[in-house]
PDB file of C-alpha atoms in Angstrom:
ATOM      1  CA  LEU A 159      17.838   6.683 -10.449  1.00 52.00           C
ATOM      2  CA  ALA A 160      14.081   7.044 -10.822  1.00 59.00           C
ATOM      3  CA  LYS A 161      12.662   5.413 -13.944  1.00 80.00           C
ATOM      4  CA  THR A 162       9.847   7.099 -15.796  1.00 88.00           C
ATOM      5  CA  THR A 163       6.980   5.715 -17.779  1.00 91.00           C
ATOM      6  CA  GLN A 164       5.082   7.792 -20.404  1.00 94.00           C
ATOM      7  CA  PRO A 165       2.604   6.975 -23.055  1.00 96.00           C
ATOM      8  CA  ILE A 166       4.269   6.373 -26.439  1.00 94.00           C
ATOM      9  CA  SER A 167       1.886   8.575 -28.508  1.00 96.00           C
ATOM     10  CA  MET A 168      -1.135  10.871 -28.080  1.00 97.00           C
ATOM     11  CA  ASP A 169      -3.374  12.614 -30.598  1.00 97.00           C
ATOM     12  CA  SER A 170      -5.123  15.872 -30.008  1.00 97.00           C
ATOM     13  CA  TYR A 171      -6.994  18.656 -31.967  1.00 97.00           C
ATOM     14  CA  GLU A 172      -6.180  22.422 -32.244  1.00 97.00           C
ATOM     15  CA  GLY A 173      -7.550  24.366 -29.286  1.00 97.00           C
ATOM     16  CA  GLN A 174      -7.828  21.457 -26.949  1.00 97.00           C
ATOM     17  CA  GLU A 175      -5.944  21.072 -23.627  1.00 97.00           C
ATOM     18  CA  VAL A 176      -3.499  18.168 -23.658  1.00 98.00           C
ATOM     19  CA  ASN A 177      -2.381  16.380 -20.538  1.00 98.00           C
ATOM     20  CA  ILE A 178       0.686  14.024 -20.657  1.00 97.00           C
ATOM     21  CA  THR A 179       1.202  11.915 -17.496  1.00 96.00           C
ATOM     22  CA  CYS A 180       4.555  10.558 -16.526  1.00 94.00           C
ATOM     23  CA  SER A 181       4.823   7.741 -13.841  1.00 94.00           C
ATOM     24  CA  HIS A 182       7.861   7.664 -11.565  1.00 90.00           C
ATOM     25  CA  ASN A 183       7.105   5.425  -8.740  1.00 88.00           C
ATOM     26  CA  ASN A 184      10.534   5.380  -7.067  1.00 85.00           C
ATOM     27  CA  ILE A 185      11.235   9.063  -7.166  1.00 86.00           C
ATOM     28  CA  ALA A 186      13.690  10.147  -4.433  1.00 83.00           C
ATOM     29  CA  THR A 187      13.213  12.893  -1.885  1.00 86.00           C
ATOM     30  CA  ASN A 188      15.570  15.293  -3.640  1.00 82.00           C
ATOM     31  CA  ASP A 189      14.556  14.522  -7.132  1.00 84.00           C
ATOM     32  CA  TYR A 190      13.009  17.161  -9.351  1.00 88.00           C
ATOM     33  CA  ILE A 191      10.765  16.542 -12.352  1.00 90.00           C
ATOM     34  CA  THR A 192      11.755  18.017 -15.677  1.00 92.00           C
ATOM     35  CA  TRP A 193       9.955  18.153 -19.072  1.00 95.00           C
ATOM     36  CA  TYR A 194      11.559  18.715 -22.488  1.00 96.00           C
ATOM     37  CA  GLN A 195      10.035  19.230 -25.880  1.00 97.00           C
ATOM     38  CA  GLN A 196      11.734  18.138 -29.108  1.00 95.00           C
ATOM     39  CA  PHE A 197      10.693  19.136 -32.639  1.00 94.00           C
ATOM     40  CA  PRO A 198      11.878  17.044 -35.584  1.00 89.00           C
ATOM     41  CA  SER A 199      15.552  17.795 -36.593  1.00 87.00           C
ATOM     42  CA  GLN A 200      16.094  19.852 -33.444  1.00 92.00           C
ATOM     43  CA  GLY A 201      17.612  19.261 -30.099  1.00 93.00           C
ATOM     44  CA  PRO A 202      15.225  19.088 -27.068  1.00 94.00           C
ATOM     45  CA  ARG A 203      14.206  22.294 -25.318  1.00 95.00           C
ATOM     46  CA  PHE A 204      13.450  22.699 -21.641  1.00 94.00           C
ATOM     47  CA  ILE A 205       9.769  23.310 -21.051  1.00 96.00           C
ATOM     48  CA  ILE A 206       9.241  23.248 -17.215  1.00 95.00           C
ATOM     49  CA  GLN A 207      10.553  21.818 -13.981  1.00 93.00           C
ATOM     50  CA  GLY A 208       8.973  21.201 -10.615  1.00 93.00           C
ATOM     51  CA  TYR A 209       9.292  19.573  -7.230  1.00 92.00           C
ATOM     52  CA  LYS A 210       5.765  19.476  -5.777  1.00 91.00           C
ATOM     53  CA  THR A 211       2.139  20.867  -6.277  1.00 90.00           C
ATOM     54  CA  LYS A 212       1.844  23.050  -9.285  1.00 95.00           C
ATOM     55  CA  VAL A 213       4.257  24.979 -11.451  1.00 95.00           C
ATOM     56  CA  THR A 214       3.107  27.233 -14.338  1.00 95.00           C
ATOM     57  CA  ASN A 215       4.982  29.196 -16.927  1.00 95.00           C
ATOM     58  CA  GLU A 216       4.093  30.891 -20.243  1.00 93.00           C
ATOM     59  CA  VAL A 217       4.214  27.592 -22.061  1.00 91.00           C
ATOM     60  CA  ALA A 218       2.801  24.861 -19.804  1.00 96.00           C
ATOM     61  CA  SER A 219       1.762  23.775 -16.319  1.00 97.00           C
ATOM     62  CA  LEU A 220       3.111  20.951 -14.293  1.00 97.00           C
ATOM     63  CA  PHE A 221       0.953  19.183 -11.738  1.00 97.00           C
ATOM     64  CA  ILE A 222       2.589  16.965  -9.171  1.00 96.00           C
ATOM     65  CA  PRO A 223       0.422  15.176  -6.515  1.00 96.00           C
ATOM     66  CA  ALA A 224       1.452  14.890  -2.941  1.00 94.00           C
ATOM     67  CA  ASP A 225       2.966  11.444  -3.205  1.00 94.00           C
ATOM     68  CA  ARG A 226       5.060  12.670  -6.254  1.00 94.00           C
ATOM     69  CA  LYS A 227       4.821   9.251  -7.895  1.00 93.00           C
ATOM     70  CA  SER A 228       3.546  10.803 -11.128  1.00 95.00           C
ATOM     71  CA  SER A 229       3.376  14.249 -12.831  1.00 95.00           C
ATOM     72  CA  THR A 230       1.170  15.666 -15.579  1.00 97.00           C
ATOM     73  CA  LEU A 231       2.370  18.117 -18.140  1.00 97.00           C
ATOM     74  CA  SER A 232      -0.565  20.256 -19.293  1.00 98.00           C
ATOM     75  CA  LEU A 233      -0.476  22.227 -22.503  1.00 97.00           C
ATOM     76  CA  PRO A 234      -3.384  24.648 -22.774  1.00 94.00           C
ATOM     77  CA  ARG A 235      -5.083  25.204 -26.177  1.00 93.00           C
ATOM     78  CA  VAL A 236      -2.609  23.350 -28.335  1.00 97.00           C
ATOM     79  CA  SER A 237      -1.872  24.342 -31.895  1.00 96.00           C
ATOM     80  CA  LEU A 238      -0.260  22.527 -34.765  1.00 97.00           C
ATOM     81  CA  SER A 239       3.068  23.945 -33.700  1.00 95.00           C
ATOM     82  CA  ASP A 240       2.829  21.823 -30.548  1.00 96.00           C
ATOM     83  CA  THR A 241       3.306  18.606 -32.446  1.00 97.00           C
ATOM     84  CA  ALA A 242       6.508  17.291 -30.902  1.00 97.00           C
ATOM     85  CA  VAL A 243       7.977  14.660 -28.672  1.00 96.00           C
ATOM     86  CA  TYR A 244       7.736  15.315 -24.978  1.00 97.00           C
ATOM     87  CA  TYR A 245      10.245  13.778 -22.515  1.00 95.00           C
ATOM     88  CA  CYS A 246       9.911  13.473 -18.748  1.00 93.00           C
ATOM     89  CA  LEU A 247      13.128  13.327 -16.601  1.00 89.00           C
ATOM     90  CA  VAL A 248      13.435  12.827 -12.867  1.00 85.00           C
ATOM     91  CA  GLY A 249      16.629  13.394 -10.918  1.00 76.00           C
ATOM     92  CA  GLU A 250      18.444  15.331  -8.244  1.00 64.00           C
ATOM     93  CA  ARG A 251      18.998  18.917  -9.161  1.00 58.00           C
ATOM     94  CA  THR A 252      22.061  19.802  -6.977  1.00 53.00           C
ATOM     95  CA  GLY A 253      25.441  18.472  -8.071  1.00 54.00           C
ATOM     96  CA  GLY A 254      25.956  14.815  -8.485  1.00 56.00           C
ATOM     97  CA  SER A 255      26.835  12.857 -11.520  1.00 58.00           C
ATOM     98  CA  TYR A 256      23.407  11.370 -12.366  1.00 65.00           C
ATOM     99  CA  ILE A 257      23.066  10.237 -15.972  1.00 70.00           C
ATOM    100  CA  PRO A 258      19.857  11.866 -17.396  1.00 76.00           C
ATOM    101  CA  THR A 259      17.618   9.367 -19.052  1.00 77.00           C
ATOM    102  CA  PHE A 260      15.455  10.791 -21.792  1.00 80.00           C
ATOM    103  CA  GLY A 261      13.686   7.513 -22.777  1.00 79.00           C
ATOM    104  CA  ARG A 262      11.453   7.463 -25.943  1.00 83.00           C
ATOM    105  CA  GLY A 263       9.147  10.273 -24.688  1.00 93.00           C
ATOM    106  CA  THR A 264       5.520  10.894 -25.918  1.00 96.00           C
ATOM    107  CA  SER A 265       4.950  11.753 -29.422  1.00 96.00           C
ATOM    108  CA  LEU A 266       2.091  14.304 -29.566  1.00 97.00           C
ATOM    109  CA  ILE A 267       0.385  14.867 -32.875  1.00 97.00           C
ATOM    110  CA  VAL A 268      -2.032  17.865 -33.054  1.00 97.00           C
ATOM    111  CA  HIS A 269      -4.591  17.661 -35.880  1.00 97.00           C
ATOM    112  CA  PRO A 270      -6.325  20.664 -37.506  1.00 96.00           C
TER     113      PRO A 270
ATOM    114  CA  ASN B 132      25.061  34.795 -27.320  1.00 74.00           C
ATOM    115  CA  ALA B 133      25.245  31.802 -29.695  1.00 83.00           C
ATOM    116  CA  GLY B 134      24.405  29.254 -26.958  1.00 94.00           C
ATOM    117  CA  VAL B 135      25.503  25.797 -27.988  1.00 97.00           C
ATOM    118  CA  THR B 136      27.081  25.286 -31.410  1.00 97.00           C
ATOM    119  CA  GLN B 137      28.049  22.147 -33.127  1.00 97.00           C
ATOM    120  CA  THR B 138      30.467  21.462 -35.996  1.00 97.00           C
ATOM    121  CA  PRO B 139      29.909  20.047 -38.508  1.00 97.00           C
ATOM    122  CA  LYS B 140      26.158  19.870 -39.225  1.00 96.00           C
ATOM    123  CA  PHE B 141      26.474  16.951 -41.661  1.00 96.00           C
ATOM    124  CA  ARG B 142      29.137  14.335 -42.372  1.00 96.00           C
ATOM    125  CA  VAL B 143      29.518  11.167 -44.290  1.00 97.00           C
ATOM    126  CA  LEU B 144      32.219   8.768 -43.418  1.00 96.00           C
ATOM    127  CA  LYS B 145      33.392   5.340 -44.693  1.00 97.00           C
ATOM    128  CA  THR B 146      33.797   2.462 -42.331  1.00 97.00           C
ATOM    129  CA  GLY B 147      37.163   2.742 -40.388  1.00 97.00           C
ATOM    130  CA  GLN B 148      37.574   6.468 -40.948  1.00 97.00           C
ATOM    131  CA  SER B 149      38.021   8.746 -37.957  1.00 96.00           C
ATOM    132  CA  MET B 150      36.508  12.103 -37.165  1.00 96.00           C
ATOM    133  CA  THR B 151      35.953  14.640 -34.353  1.00 97.00           C
ATOM    134  CA  LEU B 152      32.799  16.605 -33.579  1.00 97.00           C
ATOM    135  CA  LEU B 153      33.160  19.851 -31.890  1.00 97.00           C
ATOM    136  CA  CYS B 154      30.786  21.348 -29.384  1.00 98.00           C
ATOM    137  CA  ALA B 155      31.145  24.835 -28.084  1.00 98.00           C
ATOM    138  CA  GLN B 156      29.108  26.818 -25.541  1.00 97.00           C
ATOM    139  CA  ASP B 157      29.353  30.423 -24.541  1.00 96.00           C
ATOM    140  CA  MET B 158      27.303  30.297 -21.308  1.00 95.00           C
ATOM    141  CA  ASN B 159      30.137  29.502 -18.961  1.00 95.00           C
ATOM    142  CA  HIS B 160      28.387  26.160 -18.074  1.00 94.00           C
ATOM    143  CA  GLU B 161      30.238  23.495 -16.086  1.00 93.00           C
ATOM    144  CA  TYR B 162      28.367  20.466 -17.391  1.00 92.00           C
ATOM    145  CA  MET B 163      28.551  19.290 -20.984  1.00 94.00           C
ATOM    146  CA  TYR B 164      27.055  16.249 -22.647  1.00 94.00           C
ATOM    147  CA  TRP B 165      27.137  14.185 -25.897  1.00 96.00           C
ATOM    148  CA  TYR B 166      24.000  12.254 -26.881  1.00 95.00           C
ATOM    149  CA  ARG B 167      23.006  10.131 -29.806  1.00 96.00           C
ATOM    150  CA  GLN B 168      19.536   9.795 -31.207  1.00 95.00           C
ATOM    151  CA  ASP B 169      18.491   6.973 -33.550  1.00 93.00           C
ATOM    152  CA  PRO B 170      15.170   6.812 -35.375  1.00 85.00           C
ATOM    153  CA  GLY B 171      12.189   6.335 -33.102  1.00 78.00           C
ATOM    154  CA  MET B 172      14.504   6.427 -30.072  1.00 81.00           C
ATOM    155  CA  GLY B 173      14.992   8.885 -27.306  1.00 85.00           C
ATOM    156  CA  LEU B 174      18.384  10.403 -26.599  1.00 88.00           C
ATOM    157  CA  ARG B 175      21.061   8.225 -25.207  1.00 90.00           C
ATOM    158  CA  LEU B 176      24.022   9.686 -23.317  1.00 90.00           C
ATOM    159  CA  ILE B 177      27.437   8.788 -24.652  1.00 94.00           C
ATOM    160  CA  HIS B 178      29.772  10.775 -22.401  1.00 94.00           C
ATOM    161  CA  TYR B 179      29.613  13.741 -20.233  1.00 92.00           C
ATOM    162  CA  SER B 180      31.836  16.198 -18.333  1.00 93.00           C
ATOM    163  CA  VAL B 181      31.223  17.956 -15.062  1.00 90.00           C
ATOM    164  CA  GLY B 182      34.017  20.473 -15.570  1.00 92.00           C
ATOM    165  CA  GLU B 183      37.133  21.302 -17.549  1.00 95.00           C
ATOM    166  CA  GLY B 184      39.561  18.513 -17.703  1.00 95.00           C
ATOM    167  CA  THR B 185      37.047  15.827 -16.538  1.00 93.00           C
ATOM    168  CA  THR B 186      34.986  13.261 -18.475  1.00 94.00           C
ATOM    169  CA  ALA B 187      32.871  10.385 -17.659  1.00 91.00           C
ATOM    170  CA  LYS B 188      31.042   7.545 -19.443  1.00 91.00           C
ATOM    171  CA  GLY B 189      27.258   7.591 -20.112  1.00 88.00           C
ATOM    172  CA  GLU B 190      24.948   4.794 -21.267  1.00 87.00           C
ATOM    173  CA  VAL B 191      26.617   3.958 -24.612  1.00 93.00           C
ATOM    174  CA  PRO B 192      30.308   5.056 -24.518  1.00 95.00           C
ATOM    175  CA  ASP B 193      31.793   2.197 -26.641  1.00 96.00           C
ATOM    176  CA  GLY B 194      33.510   3.367 -29.780  1.00 96.00           C
ATOM    177  CA  TYR B 195      33.801   7.008 -28.684  1.00 98.00           C
ATOM    178  CA  ASN B 196      36.225   9.142 -26.850  1.00 97.00           C
ATOM    179  CA  VAL B 197      35.892  12.610 -25.518  1.00 97.00           C
ATOM    180  CA  SER B 198      38.078  15.523 -24.252  1.00 97.00           C
ATOM    181  CA  ARG B 199      37.278  18.768 -22.381  1.00 97.00           C
ATOM    182  CA  LEU B 200      40.538  20.665 -22.482  1.00 95.00           C
ATOM    183  CA  LYS B 201      38.758  24.013 -22.356  1.00 96.00           C
ATOM    184  CA  LYS B 202      35.584  24.721 -20.417  1.00 97.00           C
ATOM    185  CA  GLN B 203      33.721  26.021 -23.441  1.00 97.00           C
ATOM    186  CA  ASN B 204      34.523  23.110 -25.697  1.00 98.00           C
ATOM    187  CA  PHE B 205      33.640  19.375 -25.629  1.00 98.00           C
ATOM    188  CA  LEU B 206      34.997  17.139 -28.307  1.00 98.00           C
ATOM    189  CA  LEU B 207      33.643  13.836 -29.403  1.00 98.00           C
ATOM    190  CA  GLY B 208      35.899  11.493 -31.336  1.00 98.00           C
ATOM    191  CA  LEU B 209      35.212   8.412 -33.353  1.00 96.00           C
ATOM    192  CA  GLU B 210      38.490   6.562 -33.954  1.00 92.00           C
ATOM    193  CA  SER B 211      37.265   3.913 -36.328  1.00 96.00           C
ATOM    194  CA  ALA B 212      33.762   4.634 -37.526  1.00 96.00           C
ATOM    195  CA  ALA B 213      31.224   1.841 -37.890  1.00 97.00           C
ATOM    196  CA  PRO B 214      27.815   1.744 -39.658  1.00 97.00           C
ATOM    197  CA  SER B 215      26.178   1.332 -36.185  1.00 96.00           C
ATOM    198  CA  GLN B 216      27.399   4.815 -35.361  1.00 97.00           C
ATOM    199  CA  THR B 217      25.161   6.308 -38.023  1.00 97.00           C
ATOM    200  CA  SER B 218      23.068   8.652 -35.986  1.00 97.00           C
ATOM    201  CA  VAL B 219      22.194  12.250 -35.048  1.00 97.00           C
ATOM    202  CA  TYR B 220      24.533  13.578 -32.375  1.00 98.00           C
ATOM    203  CA  PHE B 221      23.440  16.271 -29.953  1.00 97.00           C
ATOM    204  CA  CYS B 222      25.675  18.243 -27.606  1.00 97.00           C
ATOM    205  CA  ALA B 223      24.194  19.973 -24.596  1.00 95.00           C
ATOM    206  CA  SER B 224      25.406  21.970 -21.594  1.00 95.00           C
ATOM    207  CA  SER B 225      23.989  22.979 -18.215  1.00 92.00           C
ATOM    208  CA  ARG B 226      25.078  25.250 -15.440  1.00 89.00           C
ATOM    209  CA  ASP B 227      25.772  22.546 -13.015  1.00 78.00           C
ATOM    210  CA  SER B 228      23.745  19.547 -12.177  1.00 73.00           C
ATOM    211  CA  SER B 229      22.592  17.190 -14.888  1.00 63.00           C
ATOM    212  CA  TYR B 230      18.937  17.919 -13.928  1.00 69.00           C
ATOM    213  CA  ASN B 231      19.212  21.615 -14.215  1.00 75.00           C
ATOM    214  CA  GLU B 232      18.061  22.982 -17.577  1.00 87.00           C
ATOM    215  CA  GLN B 233      20.129  21.581 -20.412  1.00 91.00           C
ATOM    216  CA  PHE B 234      20.687  23.748 -23.533  1.00 94.00           C
ATOM    217  CA  PHE B 235      21.064  21.683 -26.723  1.00 96.00           C
ATOM    218  CA  GLY B 236      22.913  22.324 -29.986  1.00 96.00           C
ATOM    219  CA  PRO B 237      21.309  21.873 -33.442  1.00 95.00           C
ATOM    220  CA  GLY B 238      22.791  18.415 -33.929  1.00 96.00           C
ATOM    221  CA  THR B 239      25.084  16.718 -36.237  1.00 97.00           C
ATOM    222  CA  ARG B 240      23.853  14.081 -38.743  1.00 97.00           C
ATOM    223  CA  LEU B 241      26.530  11.514 -39.252  1.00 97.00           C
ATOM    224  CA  THR B 242      26.256   8.640 -41.832  1.00 97.00           C
ATOM    225  CA  VAL B 243      28.873   5.883 -41.877  1.00 97.00           C
ATOM    226  CA  LEU B 244      28.895   3.805 -45.054  1.00 96.00           C
TER     227      LEU B 244
END
């Protein structure tokens, strides 16, 4: 099971782009990279998932280099409501009984 | 669709008491999970189920039992509550694999005195 490493916290300001990088040096061939967002007093919410190169949805972009040993979640033009904890998970998507490991995540604080 | 619901939302127990937390999902998902989250910590997996009638241990299973008698329900039991089990408990479900999108419930805040 691939271990992930993320910064514990980050600060930003409204309107800026925020990039959170996750390191996963021992990612396996079949592993996908998934990001979740958690607001205080709520359960985590799925943001985005990818396997390689770039994935974009209405909320964020996920950049994965060719060696897949890291990934970067990009949040364009953040607002105060993007203040949350962001978790990076790595694991195989098809079947199996892998235990998802959320870790402590990255606490993002967006300032006015 | 209600998604994932949890009952109760809050509970206070005395040491040694027992209780059951109920999780229900209406998305016909195969996989269901119970996590706990302590202050400043990420989520830790307690038990999970890959289908009706099956359960498996996660990272921190001691002191908890689970049952999945119906596909839509996943029960978490505390037979003899301890103060160390004071936490926020989240239930989640996913269509199949653990790494497909998980849908989380609103959480249950449990305090053991």
